[in-house]
XYZ file of C-alpha atoms in Angstrom:
520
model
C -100.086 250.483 16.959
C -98.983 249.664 13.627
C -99.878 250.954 10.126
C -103.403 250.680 9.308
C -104.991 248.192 7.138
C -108.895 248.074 6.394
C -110.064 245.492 4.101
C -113.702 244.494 3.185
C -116.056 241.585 2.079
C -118.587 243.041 -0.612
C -121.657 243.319 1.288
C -124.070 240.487 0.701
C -127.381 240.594 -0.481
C -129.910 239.115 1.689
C -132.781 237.725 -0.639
C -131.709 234.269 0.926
C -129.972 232.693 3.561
C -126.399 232.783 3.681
C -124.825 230.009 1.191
C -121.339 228.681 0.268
C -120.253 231.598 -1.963
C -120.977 233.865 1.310
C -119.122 231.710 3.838
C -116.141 231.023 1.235
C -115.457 235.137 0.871
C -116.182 235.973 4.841
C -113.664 233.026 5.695
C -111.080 234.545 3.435
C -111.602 237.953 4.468
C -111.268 236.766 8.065
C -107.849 234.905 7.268
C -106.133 238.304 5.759
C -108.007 240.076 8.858
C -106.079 237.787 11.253
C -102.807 237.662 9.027
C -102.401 241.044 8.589
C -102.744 241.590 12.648
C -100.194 239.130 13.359
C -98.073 240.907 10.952
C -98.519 243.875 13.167
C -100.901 246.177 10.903
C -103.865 247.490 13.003
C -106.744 246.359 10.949
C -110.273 247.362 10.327
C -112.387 244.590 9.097
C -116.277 245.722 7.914
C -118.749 243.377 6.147
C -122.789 243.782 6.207
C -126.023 243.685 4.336
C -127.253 245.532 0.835
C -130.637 245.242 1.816
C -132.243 247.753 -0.784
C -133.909 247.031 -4.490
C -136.127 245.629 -6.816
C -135.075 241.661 -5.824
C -135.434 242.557 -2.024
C -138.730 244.582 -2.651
C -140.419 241.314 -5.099
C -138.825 238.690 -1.814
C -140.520 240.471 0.518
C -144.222 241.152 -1.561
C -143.663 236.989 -2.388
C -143.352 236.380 1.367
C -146.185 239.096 2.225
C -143.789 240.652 4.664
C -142.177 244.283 4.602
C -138.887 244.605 2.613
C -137.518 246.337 6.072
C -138.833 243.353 8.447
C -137.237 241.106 5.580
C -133.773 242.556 5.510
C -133.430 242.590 9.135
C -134.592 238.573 9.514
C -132.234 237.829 6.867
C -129.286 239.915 7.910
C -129.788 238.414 11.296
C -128.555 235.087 9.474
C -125.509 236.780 7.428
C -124.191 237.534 11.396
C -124.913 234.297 12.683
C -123.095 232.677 10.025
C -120.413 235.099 10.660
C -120.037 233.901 14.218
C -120.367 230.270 13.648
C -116.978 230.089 11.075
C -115.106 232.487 13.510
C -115.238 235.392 11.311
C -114.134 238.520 13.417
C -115.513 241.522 11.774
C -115.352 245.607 13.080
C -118.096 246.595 11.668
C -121.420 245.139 10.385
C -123.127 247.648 8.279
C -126.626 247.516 6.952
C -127.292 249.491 4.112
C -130.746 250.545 5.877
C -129.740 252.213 8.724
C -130.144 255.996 8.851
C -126.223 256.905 8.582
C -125.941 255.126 5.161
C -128.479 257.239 3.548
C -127.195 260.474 4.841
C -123.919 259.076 3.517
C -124.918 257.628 0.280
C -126.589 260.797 -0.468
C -123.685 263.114 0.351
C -121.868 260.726 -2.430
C -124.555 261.869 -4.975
C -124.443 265.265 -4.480
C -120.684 265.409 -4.764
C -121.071 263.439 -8.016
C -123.778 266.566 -9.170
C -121.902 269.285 -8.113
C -119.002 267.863 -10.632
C -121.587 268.110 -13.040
C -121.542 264.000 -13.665
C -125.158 263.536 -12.844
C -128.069 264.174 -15.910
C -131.820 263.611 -16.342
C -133.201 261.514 -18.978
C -134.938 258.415 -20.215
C -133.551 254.488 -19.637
C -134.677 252.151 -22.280
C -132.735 248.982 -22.365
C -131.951 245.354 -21.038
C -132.379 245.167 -16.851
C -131.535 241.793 -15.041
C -133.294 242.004 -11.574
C -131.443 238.642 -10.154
C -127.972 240.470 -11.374
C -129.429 244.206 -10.509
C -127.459 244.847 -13.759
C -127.910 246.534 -16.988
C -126.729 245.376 -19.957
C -125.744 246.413 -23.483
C -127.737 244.160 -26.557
C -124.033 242.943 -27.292
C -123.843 241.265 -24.067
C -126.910 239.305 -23.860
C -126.574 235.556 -24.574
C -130.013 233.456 -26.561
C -131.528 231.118 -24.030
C -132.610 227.727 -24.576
C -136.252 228.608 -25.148
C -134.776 231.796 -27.366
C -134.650 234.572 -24.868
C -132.889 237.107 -24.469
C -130.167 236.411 -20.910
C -127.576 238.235 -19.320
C -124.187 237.135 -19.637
C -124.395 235.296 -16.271
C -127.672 233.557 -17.388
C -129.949 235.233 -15.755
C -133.550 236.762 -16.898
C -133.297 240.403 -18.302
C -136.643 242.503 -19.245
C -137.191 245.277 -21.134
C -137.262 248.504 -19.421
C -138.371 251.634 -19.763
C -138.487 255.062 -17.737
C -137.067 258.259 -16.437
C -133.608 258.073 -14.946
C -130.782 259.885 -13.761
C -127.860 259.182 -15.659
C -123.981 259.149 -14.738
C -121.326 259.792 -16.935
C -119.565 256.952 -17.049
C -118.230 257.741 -20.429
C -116.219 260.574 -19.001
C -114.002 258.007 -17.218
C -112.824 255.953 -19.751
C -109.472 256.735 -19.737
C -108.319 257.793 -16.199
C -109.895 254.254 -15.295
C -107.656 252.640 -17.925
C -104.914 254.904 -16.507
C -105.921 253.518 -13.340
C -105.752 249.744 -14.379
C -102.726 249.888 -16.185
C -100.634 252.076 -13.726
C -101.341 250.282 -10.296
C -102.568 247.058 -8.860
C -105.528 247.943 -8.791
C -107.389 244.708 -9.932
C -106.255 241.019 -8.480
C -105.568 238.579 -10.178
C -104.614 239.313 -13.249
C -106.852 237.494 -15.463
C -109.857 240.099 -14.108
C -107.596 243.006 -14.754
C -107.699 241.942 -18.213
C -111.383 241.119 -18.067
C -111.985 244.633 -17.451
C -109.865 246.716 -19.464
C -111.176 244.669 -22.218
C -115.059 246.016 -21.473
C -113.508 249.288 -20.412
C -111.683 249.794 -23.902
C -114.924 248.631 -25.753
C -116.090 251.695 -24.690
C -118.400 253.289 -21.966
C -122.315 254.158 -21.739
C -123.239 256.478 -19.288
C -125.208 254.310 -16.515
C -128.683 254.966 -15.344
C -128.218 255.584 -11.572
C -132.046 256.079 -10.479
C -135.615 253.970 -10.803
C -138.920 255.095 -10.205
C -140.614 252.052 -11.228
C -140.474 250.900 -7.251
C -139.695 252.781 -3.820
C -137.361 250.644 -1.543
C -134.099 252.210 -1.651
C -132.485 255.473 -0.725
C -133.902 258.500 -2.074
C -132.426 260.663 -4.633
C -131.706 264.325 -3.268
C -134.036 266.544 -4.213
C -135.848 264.300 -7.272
C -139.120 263.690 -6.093
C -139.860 259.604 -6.941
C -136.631 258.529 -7.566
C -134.472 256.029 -5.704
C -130.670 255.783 -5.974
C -129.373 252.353 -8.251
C -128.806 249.763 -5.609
C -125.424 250.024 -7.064
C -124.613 253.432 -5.855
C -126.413 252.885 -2.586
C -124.255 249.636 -2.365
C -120.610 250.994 -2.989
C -121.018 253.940 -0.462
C -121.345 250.908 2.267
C -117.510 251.018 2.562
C -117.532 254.759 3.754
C -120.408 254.732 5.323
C -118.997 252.422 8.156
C -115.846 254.981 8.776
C -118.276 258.445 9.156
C -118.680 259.470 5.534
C -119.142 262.476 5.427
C -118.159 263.979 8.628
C -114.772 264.467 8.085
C -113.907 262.112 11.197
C -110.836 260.768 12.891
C -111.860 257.252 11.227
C -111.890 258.465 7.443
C -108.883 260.373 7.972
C -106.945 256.708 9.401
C -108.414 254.292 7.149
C -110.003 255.521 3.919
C -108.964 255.066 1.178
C -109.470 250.920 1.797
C -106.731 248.672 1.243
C -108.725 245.526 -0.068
C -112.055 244.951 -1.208
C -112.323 241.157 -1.695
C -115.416 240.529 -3.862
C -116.525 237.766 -5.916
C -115.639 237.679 -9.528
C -119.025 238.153 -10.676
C -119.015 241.644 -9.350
C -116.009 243.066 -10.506
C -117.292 244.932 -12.802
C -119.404 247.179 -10.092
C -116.272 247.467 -8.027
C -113.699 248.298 -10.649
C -115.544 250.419 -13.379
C -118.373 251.990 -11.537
C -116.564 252.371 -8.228
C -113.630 254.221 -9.210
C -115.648 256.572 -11.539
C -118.127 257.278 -8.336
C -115.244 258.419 -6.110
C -112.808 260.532 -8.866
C -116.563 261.924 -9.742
C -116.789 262.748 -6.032
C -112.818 263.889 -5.700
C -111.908 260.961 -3.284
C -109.302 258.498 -2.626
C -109.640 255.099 -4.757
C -109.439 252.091 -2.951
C -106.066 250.500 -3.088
C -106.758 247.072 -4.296
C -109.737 244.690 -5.402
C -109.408 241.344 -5.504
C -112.027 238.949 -7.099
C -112.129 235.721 -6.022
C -113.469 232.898 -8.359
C -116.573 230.556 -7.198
C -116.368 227.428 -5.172
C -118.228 224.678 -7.139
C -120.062 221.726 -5.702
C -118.414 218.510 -6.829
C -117.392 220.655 -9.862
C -120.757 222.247 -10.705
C -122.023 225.883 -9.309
C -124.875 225.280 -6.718
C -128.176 226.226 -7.835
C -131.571 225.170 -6.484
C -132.799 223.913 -9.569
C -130.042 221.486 -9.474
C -130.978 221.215 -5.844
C -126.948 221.359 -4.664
C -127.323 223.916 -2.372
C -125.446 223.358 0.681
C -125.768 225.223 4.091
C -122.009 226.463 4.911
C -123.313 225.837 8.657
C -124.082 222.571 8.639
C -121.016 221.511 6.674
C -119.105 223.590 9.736
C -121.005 221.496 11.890
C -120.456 218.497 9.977
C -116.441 218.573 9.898
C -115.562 221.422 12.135
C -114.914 225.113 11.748
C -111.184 224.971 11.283
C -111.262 221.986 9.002
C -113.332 224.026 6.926
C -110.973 226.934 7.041
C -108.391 225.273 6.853
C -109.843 223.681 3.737
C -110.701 226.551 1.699
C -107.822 228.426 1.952
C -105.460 224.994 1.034
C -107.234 223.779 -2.154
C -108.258 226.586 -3.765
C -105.639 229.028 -5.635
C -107.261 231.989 -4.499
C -108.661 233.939 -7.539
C -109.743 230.701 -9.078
C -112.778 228.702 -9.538
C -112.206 225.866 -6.684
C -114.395 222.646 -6.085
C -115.149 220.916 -2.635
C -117.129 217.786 -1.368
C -117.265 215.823 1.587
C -114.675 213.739 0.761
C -112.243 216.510 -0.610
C -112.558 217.848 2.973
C -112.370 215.000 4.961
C -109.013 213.651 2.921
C -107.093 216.943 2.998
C -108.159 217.431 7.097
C -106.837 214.002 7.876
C -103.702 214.013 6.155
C -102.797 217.498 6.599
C -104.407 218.854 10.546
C -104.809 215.613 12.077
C -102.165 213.641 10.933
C -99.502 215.437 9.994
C -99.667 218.816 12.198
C -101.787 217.018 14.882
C -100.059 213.947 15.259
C -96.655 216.112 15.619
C -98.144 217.774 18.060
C -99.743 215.140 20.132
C -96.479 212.981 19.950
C -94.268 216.186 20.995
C -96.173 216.792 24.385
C -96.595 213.229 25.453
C -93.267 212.562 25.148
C -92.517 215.665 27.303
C -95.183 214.926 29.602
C -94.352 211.039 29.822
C -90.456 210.847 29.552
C -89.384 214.330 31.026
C -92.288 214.390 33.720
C -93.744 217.580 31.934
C -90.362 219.507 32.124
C -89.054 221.694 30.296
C -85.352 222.434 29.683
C -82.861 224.812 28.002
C -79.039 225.251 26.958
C -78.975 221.656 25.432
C -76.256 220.906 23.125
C -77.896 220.989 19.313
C -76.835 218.923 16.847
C -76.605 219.216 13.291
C -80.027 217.620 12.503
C -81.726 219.995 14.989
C -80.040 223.168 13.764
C -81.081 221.828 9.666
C -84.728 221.380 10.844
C -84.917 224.771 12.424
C -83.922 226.078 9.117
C -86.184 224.066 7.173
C -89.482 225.328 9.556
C -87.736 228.924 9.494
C -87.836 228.757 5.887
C -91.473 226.834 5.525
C -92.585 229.532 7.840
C -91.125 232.610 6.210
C -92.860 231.530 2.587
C -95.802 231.341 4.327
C -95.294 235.176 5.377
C -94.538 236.185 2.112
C -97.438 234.223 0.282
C -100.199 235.569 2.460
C -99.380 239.277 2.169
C -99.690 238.383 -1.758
C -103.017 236.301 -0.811
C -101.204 232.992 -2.385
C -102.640 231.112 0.524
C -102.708 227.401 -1.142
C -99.048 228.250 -1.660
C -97.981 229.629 1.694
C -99.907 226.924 3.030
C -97.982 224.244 1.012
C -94.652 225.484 1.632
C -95.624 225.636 5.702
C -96.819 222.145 5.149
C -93.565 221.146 4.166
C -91.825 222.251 7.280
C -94.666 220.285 9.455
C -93.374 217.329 7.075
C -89.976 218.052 7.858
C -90.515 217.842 11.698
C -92.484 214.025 11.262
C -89.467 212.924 9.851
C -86.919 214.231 11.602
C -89.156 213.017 14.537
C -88.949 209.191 12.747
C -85.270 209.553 12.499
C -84.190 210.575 15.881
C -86.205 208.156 17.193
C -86.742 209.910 20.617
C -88.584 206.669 22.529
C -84.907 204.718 21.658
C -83.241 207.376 23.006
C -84.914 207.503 26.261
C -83.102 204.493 27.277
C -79.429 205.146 25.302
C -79.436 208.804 25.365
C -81.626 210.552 27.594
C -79.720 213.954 27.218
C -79.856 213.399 23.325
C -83.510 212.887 24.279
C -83.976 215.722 25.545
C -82.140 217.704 23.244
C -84.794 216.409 20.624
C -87.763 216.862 21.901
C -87.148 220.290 22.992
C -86.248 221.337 18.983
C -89.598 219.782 18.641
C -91.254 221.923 20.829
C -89.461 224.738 19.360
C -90.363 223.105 16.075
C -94.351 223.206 16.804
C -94.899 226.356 18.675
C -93.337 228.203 16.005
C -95.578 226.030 13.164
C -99.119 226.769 15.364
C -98.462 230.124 15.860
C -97.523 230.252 11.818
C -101.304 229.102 10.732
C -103.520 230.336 13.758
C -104.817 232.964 11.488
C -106.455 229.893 9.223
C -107.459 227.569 11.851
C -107.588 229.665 15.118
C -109.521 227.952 17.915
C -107.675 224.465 17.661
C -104.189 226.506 17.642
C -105.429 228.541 20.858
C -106.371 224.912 22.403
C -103.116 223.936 21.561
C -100.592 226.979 22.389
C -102.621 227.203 25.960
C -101.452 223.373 26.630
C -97.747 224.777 25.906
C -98.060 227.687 28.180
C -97.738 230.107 25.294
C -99.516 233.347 26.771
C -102.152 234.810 24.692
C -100.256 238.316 23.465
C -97.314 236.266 22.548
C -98.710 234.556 19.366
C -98.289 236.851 16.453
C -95.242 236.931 13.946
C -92.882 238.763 16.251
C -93.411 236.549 19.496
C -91.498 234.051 16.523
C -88.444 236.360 16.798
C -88.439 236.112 20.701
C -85.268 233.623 21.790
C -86.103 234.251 25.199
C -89.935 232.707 25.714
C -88.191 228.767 26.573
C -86.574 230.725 29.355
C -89.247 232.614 30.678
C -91.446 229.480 30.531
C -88.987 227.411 32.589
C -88.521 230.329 35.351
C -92.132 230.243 35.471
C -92.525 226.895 36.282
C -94.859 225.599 33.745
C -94.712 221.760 32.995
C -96.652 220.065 30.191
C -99.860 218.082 31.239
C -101.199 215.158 29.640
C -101.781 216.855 26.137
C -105.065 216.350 24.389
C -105.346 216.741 20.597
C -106.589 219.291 18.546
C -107.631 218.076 15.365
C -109.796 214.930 15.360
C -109.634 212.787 12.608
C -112.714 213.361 10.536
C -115.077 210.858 8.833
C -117.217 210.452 6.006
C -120.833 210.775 6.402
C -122.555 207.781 6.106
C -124.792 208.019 2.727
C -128.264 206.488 3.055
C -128.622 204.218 -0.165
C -130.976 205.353 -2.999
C -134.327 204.017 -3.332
């Protein structure tokens, strides 16, 4: 196998059904998952629930249900959704299950025994929506004149005895940290955060007594472990923590955590401090990814925007949806979508440019060669250029996605598939039939070369129409990651085993716009 790779979505929290925020990150997540396989890393994928605190304990007295019977209804969606966009996960963990607390409370007591852990009393600013505390400097004046967190959200008053960590104590090995490694992706939240991180650090109240549902502290009777901490230790959690197992050993410390940007700061300040507290490996990389806006505004039920990520799958298709995503949105940035945002880049991009190639490439085999395939042609210039040009289209692609530029990588591949429609318009292969039927031949066997290569390229972004479409080419299932691309031998073998092309049938529909019932 090759080198290991484990990457994670932050785990979400289950208050709600899953919504577009949710889908955006698991998609994503999913993508590098599949990319870096194809590239030949073994990877470890993990995602779940954070099922514990004051929001989930208030949802679940609101609904007259217990928290527990709450979390597990609502984490039952988080996998469905999961499953519907094609998002193939390791691991699902749950932040409730018995393992996690064992876990999460071997984490505190490492922090305690480095003498990072203090008793005391909290007063200060608490958002429940954000789970957050925050400094007097931070809050922003509401409309009405209160007092919000920097996100906008309620904060109250609070009051009572806590456990503290000290945070303060790792100032400046987490500035070491930032500026000496990659730690934080992109760059703009790297600077974010060594901006709060140089404004200097308050130690951070790590328990509550003020409710019950969450993970007890060790040996501090009435106190429950900050969702934060209980939260964080997820990622370990899944591979053993703390048995000293076969699993930490391979894939801890983590290689990504992709989160969303408005919980950096819990993955890049209080993270780090939590494990060099607790002597462990730091994860190798975070990336926060910016929010994907409705028409340009963030979804919010007041607005009443909200959109289900499932029904827009089932609207215009998983893969369209992936495919989406990934294409217009420099990842790292805020991105917007609608209907018709989707439907335009799908049609020009999967159906008409990489669909249509595809669709015109086998049913000109099928029709004009009888399904044949054949080998040893004599190449001409303009075959040997657009090899080049798909080599090169394919290689940026490579190189993009192991730096997560997938708009990019998907732009420059995109070129190559508009390379192939027009060397496919200048060749002319139907007037060729009758003049040149070797030159024919010659041509629509670089275009099979031409397409294979191209599908095999993007399957990690739009995987179940590729599969549909490298099984109509005979292109057996182990033989679709980056290194079946190096393999001059698979016409060959294809030939000697006697597989023709059938009547092909298309992979990416062409998608249309909903029809909008007019307003009253």
């Amino acid at each position: 196998m090759g080198e290991p790779y484990y990457i994670t979505t932050a785990i979400s929290y289950p208050n709600g059904r899953p919504h577009i925020g949710h889908a955006y990150e698991a998609i994503a997540a999913d993508v590098i998952a599949r990319h870096r396989k194809a590239e030949g890393f073994e990877v470890r994928f993990q995602t779940g629930t954070d099922e514990h605190g004051l929001k989930m304990a208030q949802k679940a007295r609101e609904l007259d249900v217990t928290p527990l019977d709450l979390a597990t209804e609502m984490s039952g969606y988080f996998r469905q959704m999961c499953d519907a966009l094609n998002v193939e996960y390791d691991v699902f963990l749950r932040t409730t299950e018995p393992r996690h607390h064992l876990a999460t409370q071997e984490l505190w007591r490492r922090m305690e025994a480095s003498g990072d852990l203090y008793l005391d009393r909290y007063e200060g600013w608490y958002s429940v929506r954000d789970e957050a505390y925050y400094d007097e400097s931070e809050l922003i004046t509401g409309e009405g004149g209160e007092k919000l967190s920097p996100q906008g959200t309620p904060v109250e008053w609070t009051v009572e005895e806590s456990w503290f960590f000290r945070l303060s104590k790792y100032q400046e090995p987490l500035l070491a940290l930032y500026r000496d490694t990659d730690f934080i992706r992109p760059e703009s939240r790297r600077n974010e955060v060594m901006r709060f991180v140089e404004g200097g650090l308050r130690d951070l109240s790590v328990s509550r007594t003020s409710f019950d549902w969450g993970v007890p502290v060790p040996g501090s009777q009435g106190h429950v472990m900050y969702v934060w901490v209980d939260a964080l230790a997820n990622y370990l959690t899944g591979l053993g923590f703390p048995e000293e197992t076969t699993e930490m050993a391979k894939w801890w410390p983590a290689d990504l955590h992709v989160i969303g940007k408005d919980i950096v700061r819990f993955h890049t300040v209080y993270w780090p401090a939590f494990l060099m507290s607790a002597n462990l490996p730091l994860p190798r990389q975070v990336f926060g990814h910016g929010f994907l806006l409705n028409r340009g505004q963030k979804e919010s039920k007041s607005v009443g925007n909200v959109t289900d990520p499932l029904a827009l799958a089932d609207q215009f298709g998983v893969d369209a949806l992936r495919y989406f995503f990934l294409r217009e949105v420099a990842f790292g940035q805020d991105g917007s979508y609608s209907p018709e945002a989707i439907v335009t880049r799908a049609n020009a991009e999967l159906a008409n440019s990489l669909g249509n190639l595809a669709q015109r490439t086998l049913s000109m085999i099928f029709k004009n060669m009888g399904g044949e395939l054949r080998t040893g042609l004599e190449l001409a210039d303009a075959d040997i250029a657009l090899a080049h040009a798909v080599n090169a289209g394919i290689d940026s692609l490579r190189r993009a996605f192991l730096d997560l530029n997938f708009s990019e990588g998907l732009d420059a591949w995109m070129r190559a598939v508009f390379a192939c429609n027009q060397y496919v318009d200048e060749q002319a292969p139907w007037t060729l039939r009758k003049t040149d039927p070797a030159r024919m031949e010659a041509v629509l066997m670089t275009l099979l070369r031409s397409v294979r290569s191209l599908a095999i390229a993007v399957r990690p972004v739009v995987p179940t129409a590729i599969d549909t479409l490298l099984d109509q080419m005979g292109i057996a299932d182990d033989a679709r990651d980056y290194q079946a691309l190096s393999d001059i031998t698979w016409l060959d073998d294809l030939i000697a085993s006697n597989f023709r092309i059938a009547q092909p049938v298309g992979v990416f529909p062409r998608l249309e716009l909903p029809e909008v019932a007019p307003v009253a």
